Coordinates of C-alpha atoms and ligand atoms in Angstrom, one line a residue:
M5 CA -0.2 0.5 -0.3
K6 CA 2.6 2.1 0.1
T7 CA 4.1 2.7 -3.2
L8 CA 0.6 3.4 -4.3
V9 CA 0.2 5.8 -2.0
K10 CA 3.3 6.9 -3.0
T11 CA 2.8 6.2 -7.2
L12 CA -0.3 8.8 -6.1
K13 CA 1.8 11.3 -4.3
R14 CA 3.9 11.7 -7.5
S15 CA 0.4 12.5 -9.3
A16 CA 1.8 16.3 -9.5
A17 CA 4.5 15.0 -11.9
A18 CA 1.7 13.4 -13.8
G19 CA -0.4 16.3 -14.5
A20 CA 2.7 17.9 -15.7
V21 CA 2.6 14.6 -17.9
V22 CA -0.3 15.4 -19.4
L23 CA 0.2 19.3 -19.9
A24 CA 3.8 18.0 -22.0
A25 CA 1.2 15.8 -24.1
L26 CA -0.3 19.0 -24.6
S27 CA 2.2 21.0 -26.3
L28 CA 0.8 23.4 -23.1
Q29 CA 4.2 24.6 -20.7
P30 CA 2.2 24.5 -17.1
G31 CA 0.9 27.2 -15.8
S32 CA -0.2 28.2 -19.2
A33 CA -4.1 29.2 -19.9
Q34 CA -3.9 27.6 -23.6
A35 CA -5.5 24.7 -22.6
Q36 CA -9.7 24.4 -22.8
P37 CA -11.9 26.4 -24.8
A38 CA -14.8 28.6 -22.6
P39 CA -16.7 27.1 -20.4
G40 CA -20.5 26.8 -21.9
P41 CA -23.5 24.9 -22.1
G42 CA -22.7 21.0 -22.3
A43 CA -18.7 22.1 -21.5
A44 CA -16.7 19.5 -19.7
P45 CA -17.6 20.0 -15.8
P46 CA -14.5 21.6 -14.1
V47 CA -12.5 20.5 -11.2
V48 CA -14.5 17.3 -11.9
G49 CA -17.8 17.7 -11.3
G50 CA -17.9 21.9 -11.0
K51 CA -18.6 24.8 -12.4
P52 CA -16.6 28.7 -13.5
A53 CA -15.9 30.5 -10.9
A54 CA -16.6 34.2 -10.8
K55 CA -14.0 36.3 -11.4
G56 CA -13.2 37.9 -7.6
E57 CA -14.9 35.0 -5.5
F58 CA -11.6 33.7 -4.3
P59 CA -9.7 36.9 -5.0
W60 CA -6.2 35.1 -2.6
M61 CA -6.3 32.5 -5.4
V62 CA -2.9 31.5 -7.0
R63 CA -2.2 29.7 -10.2
L64 CA 1.3 28.7 -9.5
S65 CA 3.4 27.6 -13.4
M66 CA 4.4 24.1 -11.9
G67 CA 1.0 23.6 -12.7
C68 CA -0.3 23.8 -9.1
G69 CA -2.9 25.2 -7.5
G70 CA -2.4 27.7 -4.5
A71 CA -3.3 30.2 -1.8
L72 CA -3.2 33.7 -0.7
Y73 CA -1.3 32.9 3.4
T74 CA 0.2 36.8 3.1
R75 CA 0.4 39.8 0.7
T76 CA 3.6 37.7 -0.3
I77 CA 3.5 33.9 0.7
V78 CA 1.6 31.5 -1.3
L79 CA 0.6 28.7 1.0
T80 CA 0.6 25.6 -1.2
A81 CA 1.6 21.5 -1.2
A82 CA 5.3 20.5 -0.8
H83 CA 4.0 17.9 -2.7
C84 CA 4.6 21.5 -5.6
V85 CA 8.4 22.1 -4.9
D86 CA 11.3 20.8 -4.5
G87 CA 12.5 21.9 -1.4
S88 CA 13.5 24.4 0.4
G89 CA 15.7 27.3 -0.5
A90 CA 16.2 30.2 -2.3
D91 CA 13.9 29.8 -5.8
T92 CA 13.4 32.2 -8.9
S93 CA 12.1 29.3 -10.5
I94 CA 7.9 29.7 -9.7
T95 CA 5.3 32.6 -11.3
A96 CA 2.5 32.8 -9.5
T97 CA -0.4 34.2 -11.5
A98 CA -3.3 35.9 -9.2
G99 CA -6.4 38.8 -9.6
V100 CA -7.6 36.0 -12.3
V101 CA -10.3 33.1 -13.7
D102 CA -9.7 33.1 -16.7
L103 CA -5.3 32.8 -16.9
R104 CA -4.9 34.6 -19.8
D105 CA -6.6 37.6 -18.8
S106 CA -4.1 40.7 -19.9
G107 CA -5.2 42.3 -16.0
A108 CA -3.6 39.2 -14.6
V109 CA -1.3 40.0 -11.6
K110 CA 1.8 37.8 -12.3
V111 CA 5.1 37.8 -9.5
K112 CA 7.9 35.8 -9.1
S113 CA 9.0 33.7 -6.0
T114 CA 12.0 34.0 -4.3
R115 CA 12.3 31.4 -1.7
V116 CA 10.2 28.3 -1.1
L117 CA 10.3 26.6 2.8
Q118 CA 8.6 22.6 2.4
A119 CA 7.0 21.5 5.5
P120 CA 10.1 20.0 7.4
G121 CA 10.2 16.1 7.7
Y122 CA 8.3 16.1 4.1
N123 CA 9.0 12.6 3.0
G124 CA 5.9 12.3 1.1
T125 CA 4.1 10.8 3.4
G126 CA 2.0 14.0 5.5
K127 CA 2.1 17.5 6.0
D128 CA 1.8 17.9 2.3
W129 CA 2.2 22.1 3.0
A130 CA 5.1 24.5 2.1
L131 CA 5.2 28.0 1.1
I132 CA 6.4 30.7 -1.6
K133 CA 7.9 34.0 -0.6
L134 CA 6.8 36.4 -3.8
A135 CA 9.6 39.2 -5.0
Q136 CA 6.6 41.5 -4.5
P137 CA 3.8 42.1 -2.7
I138 CA -0.5 41.0 -4.6
D139 CA -2.4 43.2 -3.4
L140 CA -5.0 41.7 -2.8
P141 CA -7.1 39.6 0.0
T142 CA -5.8 36.9 1.5
L143 CA -6.7 33.3 2.8
P144 CA -7.5 32.7 6.4
I145 CA -6.4 29.5 8.1
A146 CA -8.6 27.4 10.5
Q147 CA -6.7 27.8 13.9
T148 CA -7.9 24.6 14.8
T149 CA -10.2 21.5 14.2
A150 CA -13.8 23.1 14.6
Y151 CA -14.2 23.4 10.9
D152 CA -12.6 20.2 9.6
K153 CA -16.3 19.3 8.9
G154 CA -19.7 20.2 7.2
D155 CA -19.1 20.7 3.3
F156 CA -16.0 22.4 1.5
T157 CA -15.1 24.5 -1.0
V158 CA -12.5 23.6 -3.3
A159 CA -11.0 25.4 -6.9
G160 CA -8.7 24.8 -9.5
W161 CA -7.3 25.2 -12.8
G162 CA -6.7 21.2 -12.5
A163 CA -8.2 18.3 -14.4
A164 CA -11.1 18.0 -15.7
G165 CA -11.4 14.4 -14.9
E166 CA -9.1 11.8 -14.9
G167 CA -6.6 12.2 -17.5
G168 CA -7.6 15.5 -18.8
G169 CA -5.9 18.9 -20.0
Q170 CA -5.2 21.7 -17.2
Q171 CA -8.5 24.2 -17.1
R172 CA -7.8 28.2 -18.7
Y173 CA -10.8 28.8 -16.5
L174 CA -10.4 28.7 -12.7
L175 CA -13.5 26.5 -11.6
K176 CA -15.1 25.4 -8.0
A177 CA -17.3 22.7 -6.6
T178 CA -18.9 21.8 -3.2
V179 CA -17.3 18.3 -1.3
P180 CA -18.8 16.7 2.6
F181 CA -16.7 16.4 5.1
V182 CA -15.5 12.0 5.1
D183 CA -14.4 10.9 8.2
D184 CA -11.3 9.7 9.1
A185 CA -12.8 6.0 9.6
T186 CA -14.4 6.0 6.5
C187 CA -11.4 6.8 4.7
K188 CA -8.7 4.9 6.1
S189 CA -11.6 2.1 4.8
A190 CA -10.6 3.8 1.4
Y191 CA -7.3 4.4 2.0
P192 CA -5.2 2.5 5.2
D193 CA -2.6 4.1 4.8
L194 CA -4.1 7.5 5.4
V195 CA -1.9 10.4 7.9
A196 CA -5.8 10.7 9.6
G197 CA -3.7 12.8 12.1
E198 CA -2.5 15.1 9.5
E199 CA -5.0 14.7 6.2
I200 CA -9.0 15.4 6.1
C201 CA -11.0 13.7 3.7
A202 CA -14.0 14.5 1.5
G203 CA -15.9 13.9 -1.5
F204 CA -19.3 11.9 -2.0
M205 CA -18.6 8.1 -0.8
E206 CA -21.9 6.3 -2.2
E207 CA -21.9 8.5 -6.1
G208 CA -18.3 10.1 -6.6
G209 CA -18.8 12.8 -9.6
V210 CA -16.9 15.6 -7.7
D211 CA -13.5 16.3 -6.7
T212 CA -10.2 17.8 -7.4
C213 CA -8.4 16.4 -9.6
Q214 CA -4.0 16.5 -10.8
G215 CA -2.8 19.8 -10.9
D216 CA -5.4 21.2 -8.7
S217 CA -2.9 20.0 -5.8
G218 CA -1.8 22.7 -3.5
G219 CA -4.5 25.1 -3.9
P220 CA -7.3 25.2 -0.8
M221 CA -10.2 23.7 -0.2
F222 CA -12.9 26.4 2.4
R223 CA -15.5 27.1 3.9
K224 CA -17.3 29.7 6.0
D225 CA -16.4 29.6 9.8
D226 CA -18.8 31.6 12.0
T227 CA -18.5 34.5 11.5
G228 CA -19.5 34.4 7.4
G229 CA -16.1 35.0 5.9
W230 CA -13.4 32.3 4.4
I231 CA -11.1 29.9 6.5
Q232 CA -8.8 27.4 5.1
V233 CA -8.9 24.1 6.0
G234 CA -7.4 21.8 4.1
I235 CA -5.0 21.6 0.7
V236 CA -5.1 19.4 -2.3
S237 CA -3.1 16.9 -1.5
W238 CA -4.0 13.0 -3.3
G239 CA -6.3 10.7 -4.2
D240 CA -7.1 7.2 -6.5
G241 CA -7.5 8.8 -9.2
C242 CA -10.3 11.7 -9.9
A243 CA -14.2 11.5 -8.4
R244 CA -14.0 7.5 -8.0
P245 CA -17.0 6.5 -5.9
G246 CA -15.4 5.0 -3.1
K247 CA -11.7 6.7 -3.2
P248 CA -12.5 10.2 -2.2
G249 CA -10.0 13.6 -2.5
V250 CA -7.3 13.8 0.4
Y251 CA -6.1 16.8 1.6
T252 CA -3.8 18.4 4.3
Q253 CA -5.4 19.1 7.7
V254 CA -4.5 22.5 7.6
S255 CA -5.4 23.0 11.4
R256 CA -2.9 20.8 12.6
F257 CA -0.1 22.3 10.9
T258 CA -1.5 26.2 11.7
S259 CA 1.1 27.3 13.8
D260 CA 4.2 25.7 12.1
I261 CA 2.9 27.6 8.8
R262 CA 2.6 30.8 10.9
A263 CA 6.8 29.7 12.2
G264 CA 7.2 29.2 8.5
A265 CA 5.8 32.2 7.4
G266 CA 7.9 34.2 9.9
Q267 CA 10.8 32.7 9.0
L268 CA 10.5 33.8 5.4
G269 CA 10.1 37.0 6.6
G270 CA 6.0 37.7 6.9
Ligands
LIG321 N1 -1.7 15.0 -6.5 C1 -2.9 16.1 -7.6 C2 -1.9 17.1 -8.0 O1 -1.0 16.8 -7.9 C3 -4.3 16.2 -6.7 C4 -5.1 14.9 -7.2 C5 -5.8 15.0 -6.3 N2 -6.4 13.9 -6.2 C6 -7.7 13.6 -6.3 N3 -8.7 12.7 -6.3 N4 -8.8 14.4 -5.5 O2 -2.4 18.2 -8.3

């Protein structure tokens, strides 16, 4: 089973292969036609997000998602980055739903901090420091496990189905919480203390997919504001019945993320 999970966790690379096969640069915006009536459903089983609906949502040039944790730091997945240290190779695109929008804000990275102790199992979070601040709202992260339940929103420019191409337009979907015991029955290797699952166990049909990794899973808090509870991490295929999506359980890493952001200079 370890092998299975490791294989699944390399699906970011698999997503990049799909991009290459379509002659696309990771993070480029040439993948799909504009969504319209009858268009393939996005994320998997979702619909287009409105411009400004999720203003902190970021597309990263290696083919992952992310969210603005501060105006100069993007929270993403550890498996989306190569390690920690100086890194000017990543471009963050923000402020748009259409990646080809001429008004997109594009900012380069300066440093990356991969979760300390990350070894491919659990701890799937990383921070990317930006060369300039992005003047857009940030997404607060959950401070406690209180919001680790209910219905969650996910969004991303990743594939709309297994093996599918990356999307030009940001897509969103709603997925319900799946408890650890149920998720463990699907994935015996689940790191229940560090991962949180979501999806429709019986029917499948709605999920994140390759290229959505690193993007946020979020919900409303008690004051009506968005709060991040998860980071897109892995799953067996996409939207398969009995195979929910697995997300980094952000509430378990709140203090580590805060400390990491401090190291990056906020
Ligand atoms: N690992 C994938 C990526 O790098 C995300 C897969 C999410 N899969 C899922 N079934 N929810 O983009």
